[in-house]
Short mmCIF file of C-alpha atoms in Angstrom, two decimals:
data_model
loop_
_atom_site.label_atom_id
_atom_site.label_comp_id
_atom_site.label_asym_id
_atom_site.label_seq_id
_atom_site.Cartn_x
_atom_site.Cartn_y
_atom_site.Cartn_z
CA MET T 981 -92.65 -23.14 25.38
CA ALA T 982 -89.49 -23.04 23.56
CA ASN T 983 -89.50 -18.54 22.75
CA ARG T 984 -89.24 -18.29 26.41
CA ALA T 985 -86.68 -15.42 26.94
CA TYR T 986 -83.76 -15.89 29.18
CA ASN T 987 -84.87 -13.44 31.14
CA PHE T 988 -82.47 -11.73 33.12
CA ASN T 989 -84.06 -8.10 34.07
CA ALA T 990 -83.23 -6.73 37.93
CA GLY T 991 -87.42 -6.15 38.60
CA PRO T 992 -89.95 -6.16 37.17
CA ALA T 993 -88.74 -10.14 36.79
CA ALA T 994 -89.21 -13.27 35.89
CA LEU T 995 -91.83 -15.06 37.08
CA PRO T 996 -91.87 -18.56 37.05
CA LEU T 997 -94.11 -19.49 33.56
CA GLU T 998 -95.99 -22.14 35.68
CA VAL T 999 -97.78 -19.52 37.24
CA LEU T 1000 -98.57 -17.06 34.31
CA GLN T 1001 -100.25 -20.54 33.29
CA GLN T 1002 -101.97 -20.97 36.31
CA ALA T 1003 -103.14 -17.31 36.12
CA GLN T 1004 -103.54 -16.73 32.17
CA GLU T 1005 -106.29 -20.17 33.03
CA GLN T 1006 -108.20 -17.87 35.42
CA PHE T 1007 -107.90 -14.62 33.85
CA ILE T 1008 -111.46 -14.92 32.69
CA ASP T 1009 -113.23 -16.94 34.89
CA TYR T 1010 -111.74 -16.81 38.80
CA ALA T 1011 -112.96 -19.86 40.51
CA GLY T 1012 -116.37 -20.19 38.73
CA SER T 1013 -117.26 -16.64 39.68
CA GLY T 1014 -117.89 -15.54 36.54
CA MET T 1015 -115.37 -13.17 36.95
CA SER T 1016 -111.62 -12.33 36.42
CA ILE T 1017 -110.09 -11.74 40.26
CA MET T 1018 -109.44 -7.78 38.53
CA GLU T 1019 -113.62 -7.08 38.33
CA MET T 1020 -114.37 -8.38 42.44
CA SER T 1021 -114.61 -6.24 45.51
CA HIS T 1022 -112.04 -6.03 47.72
CA ARG T 1023 -114.60 -6.64 50.80
CA GLY T 1024 -116.46 -9.70 48.99
CA ALA T 1025 -115.32 -13.01 50.31
CA ILE T 1026 -113.36 -14.71 47.02
CA TYR T 1027 -111.00 -11.61 46.95
CA GLU T 1028 -110.15 -11.58 50.67
CA GLY T 1029 -109.38 -15.66 50.81
CA VAL T 1030 -107.01 -14.60 48.55
CA HIS T 1031 -105.91 -12.23 50.48
CA ASN T 1032 -105.76 -13.89 53.93
CA GLU T 1033 -104.08 -17.00 52.21
CA ALA T 1034 -101.16 -14.74 50.63
CA GLN T 1035 -100.06 -13.12 53.85
CA GLN T 1036 -100.77 -17.28 56.19
CA LEU T 1037 -98.65 -18.34 53.10
CA LEU T 1038 -96.16 -15.94 53.82
CA ARG T 1039 -96.21 -16.38 57.88
CA GLU T 1040 -96.01 -20.30 56.87
CA LEU T 1041 -92.97 -20.12 54.17
CA PHE T 1042 -91.09 -17.80 55.99
CA GLY T 1043 -90.91 -18.67 59.82
CA ILE T 1044 -92.89 -15.18 61.04
CA PRO T 1045 -93.97 -14.85 64.81
CA ASP T 1046 -97.81 -14.10 65.19
CA ASN T 1047 -96.92 -10.95 66.87
CA TYR T 1048 -95.74 -9.47 63.66
CA LYS T 1049 -98.19 -7.52 60.98
CA VAL T 1050 -98.22 -8.72 57.53
CA LEU T 1051 -99.81 -5.90 54.84
CA PHE T 1052 -100.15 -5.64 51.41
CA LEU T 1053 -98.96 -1.40 50.26
CA GLN T 1054 -98.75 0.23 47.68
CA GLY T 1055 -96.29 3.33 45.83
CA GLY T 1056 -93.59 -0.06 46.26
CA ALA T 1057 -90.27 0.44 48.16
CA SER T 1058 -89.09 3.53 47.74
CA THR T 1059 -92.67 4.87 49.67
CA GLN T 1060 -91.13 3.33 52.39
CA PHE T 1061 -88.09 5.50 52.70
CA SER T 1062 -90.63 7.99 53.60
CA MET T 1063 -92.57 6.10 56.05
CA ILE T 1064 -90.42 4.59 57.78
CA PRO T 1065 -88.87 8.09 59.35
CA MET T 1066 -91.87 9.47 59.04
CA ASN T 1067 -93.60 6.26 61.78
CA LEU T 1068 -90.53 5.98 63.58
CA LEU T 1069 -88.31 8.78 64.19
CA ALA T 1070 -89.29 10.71 67.13
CA GLU T 1071 -87.90 13.95 67.68
CA GLY T 1072 -85.00 13.55 70.26
CA LYS T 1073 -83.92 10.33 67.82
CA SER T 1074 -81.38 9.50 65.62
CA ALA T 1075 -81.91 7.40 62.09
CA ALA T 1076 -78.94 5.01 61.77
CA TYR T 1077 -78.49 3.70 58.33
CA VAL T 1078 -75.47 0.97 57.26
CA MET T 1079 -74.56 2.46 53.64
CA THR T 1080 -74.41 -0.28 51.49
CA GLY T 1081 -75.02 1.21 47.52
CA SER T 1082 -78.00 2.71 45.68
CA TRP T 1083 -80.59 2.16 47.53
CA ALA T 1084 -79.30 2.68 50.74
CA SER T 1085 -78.12 6.12 49.93
CA LYS T 1086 -82.00 6.90 48.12
CA ALA T 1087 -83.41 5.71 51.95
CA PHE T 1088 -81.11 7.57 53.34
CA LYS T 1089 -81.14 10.80 51.30
CA GLU T 1090 -85.45 10.25 52.31
CA ALA T 1091 -84.88 9.79 55.87
CA LYS T 1092 -82.71 12.99 56.41
CA LEU T 1093 -85.77 15.22 55.21
CA ILE T 1094 -88.31 13.89 57.74
CA GLY T 1095 -85.44 13.77 60.77
CA ASN T 1096 -81.90 13.66 62.43
CA ALA T 1097 -80.74 10.69 60.24
CA VAL T 1098 -76.81 9.01 60.32
CA GLU T 1099 -74.58 7.00 58.95
CA ALA T 1100 -73.31 3.88 60.87
CA ALA T 1101 -71.68 2.14 58.25
CA SER T 1102 -70.43 3.00 54.62
CA SER T 1103 -68.28 1.06 52.13
CA LYS T 1104 -68.48 4.61 50.16
CA ALA T 1105 -65.18 4.63 49.98
CA ASP T 1106 -64.33 1.84 47.95
CA GLN T 1107 -67.13 1.50 45.25
CA TYR T 1108 -69.69 -0.05 47.33
CA LYS T 1109 -67.95 -2.86 46.30
CA ARG T 1110 -68.35 -4.87 50.32
CA ILE T 1111 -71.29 -4.60 52.39
CA PRO T 1112 -69.44 -3.00 56.09
CA ALA T 1113 -68.11 -5.82 58.33
CA LEU T 1114 -70.21 -6.15 61.32
CA SER T 1115 -68.50 -4.94 63.52
CA ASP T 1116 -68.24 -1.56 62.02
CA ILE T 1117 -71.59 -0.56 62.30
CA GLN T 1118 -72.21 2.34 64.89
CA ILE T 1119 -75.00 2.63 65.81
CA PRO T 1120 -76.26 5.71 68.09
CA GLU T 1121 -77.49 5.73 71.37
CA ASN T 1122 -80.31 7.78 70.48
CA ALA T 1123 -81.14 5.20 67.39
CA ALA T 1124 -85.31 4.78 66.70
CA TYR T 1125 -84.11 2.07 63.97
CA LEU T 1126 -81.00 0.86 62.61
CA HIS T 1127 -81.85 0.54 58.78
CA ILE T 1128 -80.66 -2.32 56.60
CA THR T 1129 -80.32 -3.13 52.81
CA SER T 1130 -79.89 -6.88 52.42
CA ASN T 1131 -79.26 -7.33 48.26
CA GLU T 1132 -77.90 -3.84 46.41
CA THR T 1133 -79.23 -4.60 43.17
CA ILE T 1134 -77.07 -1.88 40.97
CA GLU T 1135 -73.70 -2.78 43.24
CA GLY T 1136 -73.73 -6.90 43.65
CA THR T 1137 -73.88 -6.90 47.20
CA GLN T 1138 -75.44 -8.62 49.77
CA PHE T 1139 -75.46 -9.54 53.47
CA THR T 1140 -74.45 -12.78 54.29
CA ASP T 1141 -75.67 -12.09 58.20
CA PHE T 1142 -76.74 -10.15 60.56
CA PRO T 1143 -76.14 -6.70 62.99
CA ASP T 1144 -77.41 -7.64 66.25
CA THR T 1145 -79.24 -4.85 67.29
CA GLY T 1146 -80.57 -5.50 71.15
CA ASP T 1147 -83.54 -3.32 71.79
CA VAL T 1148 -82.44 -0.65 68.62
CA PRO T 1149 -85.10 -1.95 65.78
CA LEU T 1150 -83.47 -3.09 63.30
CA ILE T 1151 -85.48 -3.08 59.60
CA GLY T 1152 -84.37 -4.32 56.69
CA ASP T 1153 -85.16 -3.67 52.68
CA MET T 1154 -85.63 -7.43 51.63
CA SER T 1155 -86.43 -6.07 48.04
CA SER T 1156 -84.40 -8.22 46.16
CA ASP T 1157 -83.51 -11.00 48.19
CA ILE T 1158 -86.56 -11.66 49.67
CA LEU T 1159 -87.53 -15.22 50.44
CA SER T 1160 -84.62 -16.24 48.48
CA ARG T 1161 -82.78 -17.61 51.46
CA PRO T 1162 -83.67 -18.29 55.12
CA VAL T 1163 -83.98 -15.05 57.89
CA ASP T 1164 -85.12 -15.45 61.61
CA ILE T 1165 -87.30 -12.50 61.30
CA SER T 1166 -87.35 -12.19 65.14
CA LYS T 1167 -83.94 -10.09 64.59
CA PHE T 1168 -86.04 -7.64 62.80
CA GLY T 1169 -88.26 -4.76 63.66
CA MET T 1170 -89.82 -4.49 60.19
CA ILE T 1171 -89.36 -6.00 56.93
CA TYR T 1172 -90.40 -4.07 53.44
CA ALA T 1173 -90.07 -5.29 49.65
CA GLY T 1174 -91.23 -4.98 46.76
CA ALA T 1175 -92.65 -7.60 45.58
CA GLN T 1176 -91.04 -7.81 41.86
CA LYS T 1177 -88.05 -9.27 41.28
CA ASN T 1178 -88.71 -12.19 43.96
CA LEU T 1179 -92.13 -12.33 45.31
CA GLY T 1180 -94.49 -11.42 41.41
CA PRO T 1181 -94.97 -8.47 39.90
CA SER T 1182 -94.72 -4.55 40.20
CA GLY T 1183 -97.79 -2.94 41.94
CA VAL T 1184 -97.74 -4.69 45.75
CA THR T 1185 -95.37 -3.77 48.67
CA LEU T 1186 -95.00 -6.43 51.40
CA VAL T 1187 -94.36 -5.41 54.79
CA ILE T 1188 -93.41 -7.36 57.97
CA ALA T 1189 -93.91 -6.28 61.35
CA ARG T 1190 -94.18 -6.19 64.95
CA GLU T 1191 -96.71 -5.39 65.97
CA ASP T 1192 -95.35 -2.70 68.92
CA LEU T 1193 -93.97 -0.90 65.98
CA VAL T 1194 -97.04 -0.71 63.50
CA SER T 1195 -100.13 -0.08 66.46
CA ASP T 1196 -100.27 3.24 66.80
CA SER T 1197 -98.64 6.08 64.37
CA PRO T 1198 -98.00 9.57 64.72
CA LYS T 1199 -102.14 11.75 64.32
CA THR T 1200 -99.88 13.72 62.53
CA ILE T 1201 -99.29 11.94 59.36
CA PRO T 1202 -101.55 12.06 56.24
CA THR T 1203 -103.48 8.52 57.03
CA MET T 1204 -102.50 6.51 53.91
CA LEU T 1205 -98.82 7.08 55.47
CA ARG T 1206 -99.68 5.65 59.05
CA TYR T 1207 -98.52 2.01 59.57
CA ASP T 1208 -101.44 1.33 61.39
CA THR T 1209 -103.94 2.44 59.47
CA HIS T 1210 -103.10 -0.70 57.30
CA ALA T 1211 -102.04 -2.57 59.59
CA SER T 1212 -105.78 -2.28 61.95
CA ASN T 1213 -107.14 -2.89 58.40
CA ASN T 1214 -105.97 -5.59 57.66
CA SER T 1215 -104.36 -3.73 54.16
CA LEU T 1216 -107.50 -3.62 53.18
CA TYR T 1217 -108.89 0.45 54.27
CA ASN T 1218 -108.73 1.71 50.25
CA THR T 1219 -108.30 -0.53 47.43
CA PRO T 1220 -105.21 -2.80 47.29
CA PRO T 1221 -103.80 -4.13 44.01
CA SER T 1222 -106.08 -6.61 44.38
CA PHE T 1223 -104.52 -8.86 40.79
CA SER T 1224 -100.53 -8.55 41.96
CA VAL T 1225 -102.05 -10.09 45.23
CA TYR T 1226 -103.38 -12.64 44.16
CA LEU T 1227 -99.73 -13.45 41.59
CA VAL T 1228 -97.95 -13.35 44.94
CA ASN T 1229 -100.83 -15.85 46.52
CA LEU T 1230 -99.52 -18.04 43.69
CA MET T 1231 -95.97 -17.23 43.55
CA LEU T 1232 -95.86 -18.81 47.56
CA LYS T 1233 -97.39 -21.77 46.75
CA TRP T 1234 -94.77 -22.10 43.39
CA VAL T 1235 -91.91 -21.62 46.44
CA LYS T 1236 -93.90 -23.85 48.67
CA ALA T 1237 -94.19 -26.63 45.73
CA ASN T 1238 -90.47 -26.50 45.17
CA GLY T 1239 -89.59 -26.86 48.93
CA GLY T 1240 -89.77 -24.14 50.61
CA VAL T 1241 -87.73 -21.53 51.12
CA ALA T 1242 -84.78 -23.73 52.65
CA ALA T 1243 -84.83 -25.81 49.11
CA ILE T 1244 -85.32 -22.07 46.80
CA ALA T 1245 -81.82 -21.00 48.77
CA ALA T 1246 -79.99 -24.43 47.28
CA ALA T 1247 -81.26 -23.82 43.95
CA ASN T 1248 -80.41 -20.26 44.36
CA ALA T 1249 -76.30 -20.85 45.15
CA GLU T 1250 -76.24 -24.05 42.48
CA LYS T 1251 -77.71 -22.08 39.45
CA THR T 1252 -75.68 -18.71 40.98
CA LYS T 1253 -72.15 -20.61 41.03
CA LEU T 1254 -72.57 -21.15 36.86
CA ILE T 1255 -72.20 -17.83 37.17
CA TYR T 1256 -69.76 -16.65 38.65
CA ASP T 1257 -67.49 -19.80 37.62
CA ALA T 1258 -67.47 -18.60 34.56
CA ILE T 1259 -66.45 -15.07 35.96
CA ASP T 1260 -63.41 -16.07 38.15
CA GLY T 1261 -62.52 -18.82 35.38
CA SER T 1262 -62.07 -16.86 32.65
CA GLY T 1263 -58.73 -15.26 33.59
CA GLY T 1264 -59.63 -11.83 33.73
CA PHE T 1265 -61.89 -11.78 30.52
CA TYR T 1266 -64.71 -10.88 33.01
CA ARG T 1267 -64.17 -9.72 36.01
CA GLY T 1268 -67.05 -9.25 39.28
CA PHE T 1269 -67.17 -5.88 40.66
CA ALA T 1270 -68.38 -6.94 43.71
CA ASP T 1271 -66.06 -8.40 46.26
CA ALA T 1272 -65.98 -12.60 46.63
CA ALA T 1273 -67.44 -11.86 50.38
CA SER T 1274 -70.13 -9.70 49.83
CA ARG T 1275 -70.79 -11.34 46.53
CA SER T 1276 -74.85 -11.60 45.47
CA GLN T 1277 -76.94 -14.50 44.97
CA MET T 1278 -79.24 -12.14 43.40
CA ASN T 1279 -77.63 -10.25 41.01
CA ILE T 1280 -74.61 -10.97 39.23
CA THR T 1281 -71.97 -7.98 38.20
CA PHE T 1282 -69.09 -7.97 35.90
CA ARG T 1283 -67.42 -5.87 33.90
CA MET T 1284 -65.25 -7.19 30.56
CA PRO T 1285 -62.34 -5.67 29.46
CA THR T 1286 -63.64 -2.65 27.43
CA GLU T 1287 -67.47 -0.88 26.93
CA GLU T 1288 -67.04 -1.52 22.96
CA LEU T 1289 -67.00 -5.57 24.62
CA GLU T 1290 -69.54 -4.60 26.72
CA LYS T 1291 -71.63 -3.45 24.20
CA GLN T 1292 -71.36 -6.85 21.24
CA PHE T 1293 -71.81 -8.69 24.49
CA ILE T 1294 -75.29 -7.23 25.45
CA LYS T 1295 -75.97 -7.54 21.41
CA GLU T 1296 -74.81 -10.88 21.24
CA SER T 1297 -76.62 -12.20 23.91
CA GLU T 1298 -80.01 -10.05 22.35
CA GLN T 1299 -79.56 -11.66 19.43
CA HIS T 1300 -79.65 -15.40 21.54
CA GLY T 1301 -82.42 -14.97 23.66
CA PHE T 1302 -81.14 -13.87 26.30
CA VAL T 1303 -82.73 -10.13 28.16
CA GLY T 1304 -82.16 -7.72 30.97
CA LEU T 1305 -78.73 -7.95 30.71
CA LYS T 1306 -77.21 -4.10 30.85
CA GLY T 1307 -75.66 -3.02 34.03
CA HIS T 1308 -77.35 -0.29 35.55
CA ARG T 1309 -76.94 3.46 33.90
CA SER T 1310 -75.48 4.88 37.07
CA VAL T 1311 -72.39 2.10 37.18
CA GLY T 1312 -71.94 0.57 33.95
CA GLY T 1313 -70.98 -3.00 32.78
CA LEU T 1314 -73.36 -6.37 32.99
CA ARG T 1315 -75.64 -7.74 35.71
CA ALA T 1316 -77.53 -10.80 35.64
CA SER T 1317 -80.67 -11.14 37.77
CA THR T 1318 -80.77 -14.20 39.32
CA TYR T 1319 -84.18 -13.81 41.11
CA ASN T 1320 -86.18 -17.40 43.20
CA ALA T 1321 -88.18 -17.52 39.54
CA VAL T 1322 -85.16 -17.60 36.86
CA PRO T 1323 -85.05 -21.35 36.10
CA PHE T 1324 -81.04 -23.51 36.17
CA ALA T 1325 -81.60 -23.61 32.77
CA SER T 1326 -81.37 -20.06 32.04
CA CYS T 1327 -78.19 -19.77 34.15
CA LYS T 1328 -76.44 -22.77 32.26
CA ALA T 1329 -77.19 -20.99 29.25
CA LEU T 1330 -75.96 -17.77 30.18
CA ALA T 1331 -72.45 -19.55 31.42
CA GLU T 1332 -72.53 -21.34 28.16
CA PHE T 1333 -72.82 -17.84 25.70
CA MET T 1334 -70.22 -16.24 27.96
CA ALA T 1335 -67.74 -18.76 28.12
CA ASP T 1336 -69.10 -18.95 24.18
CA PHE T 1337 -68.13 -15.47 23.92
CA GLN T 1338 -64.98 -15.48 25.55
CA ARG T 1339 -63.01 -17.57 22.90
CA ARG T 1340 -64.34 -15.46 20.13
CA ASN T 1341 -62.72 -12.35 21.78
CA GLY T 1342 -60.35 -13.69 24.27
#
């Protein structure tokens, strides 16, 4: 489609045109049923097949071991901020958090409402421009788990490697970089992610968790906030966000058709390099926010000489079909979110626009 926007939104974010077209074709009549999948019972064989296929595709593409559960939940990653300590932070234990930016801070804030939560490391003193060194992470002896945010969408930083936590479960909020690169799932006790950046549309939250962590939740927690409720019912205890799960299924098939996670990671590196090169080669006209060693492959954050120029950049970019380049309101500046479904052509067009804008305003 010639009129597709250059979509750099941070979330909900770009979906592949092929996925949207397939959903459009199947919207009214799914699999010859005479119904949209939105109209079907989640107890029926057709929806359950889509649901189970999505789980299996995730296992295949992400290399999820057999002793892990794959759950489709609701409430976004923000609900997981509370569910995790409610289910896993026992009395006498501490929840340890690596403070890397806005989303890590929100998760930490919720944990402190539930029990004892401590900072294991922090880059706050450096304005969250970097990921703390793994050697700086201090896990308390009584730790129930260590929580990390693998990619900070607002600051534009990302873990390049993950800490070895031994017997302490490592929990990762991968909302903004899941399936963007291969990950050794066995290093984690739990991974969770909102779907609306790399997995599909908003409405469904993925949880990948070791069975021992989700098989016996405390009996004092409300039913819907217990992991064992969902683990023992194949995420079908209540009505799931069925259309969102269906679109996740289509998105996973798209990832597979495009070579799998390793191929997606190579494509991501190639396309984001275009924009980082435009920043680094600008002689200071564009300034990357994150330290080079901590730069995200998903969210490219940068500033310009003045806020007036930044506003002009946003205005002109919108006139040229670019969407979502304004930085988060809490930090300002500019941000290009280059998730899996953002095409190479969009990143190339942005790099060219940046060069042209600098020629005219530098």
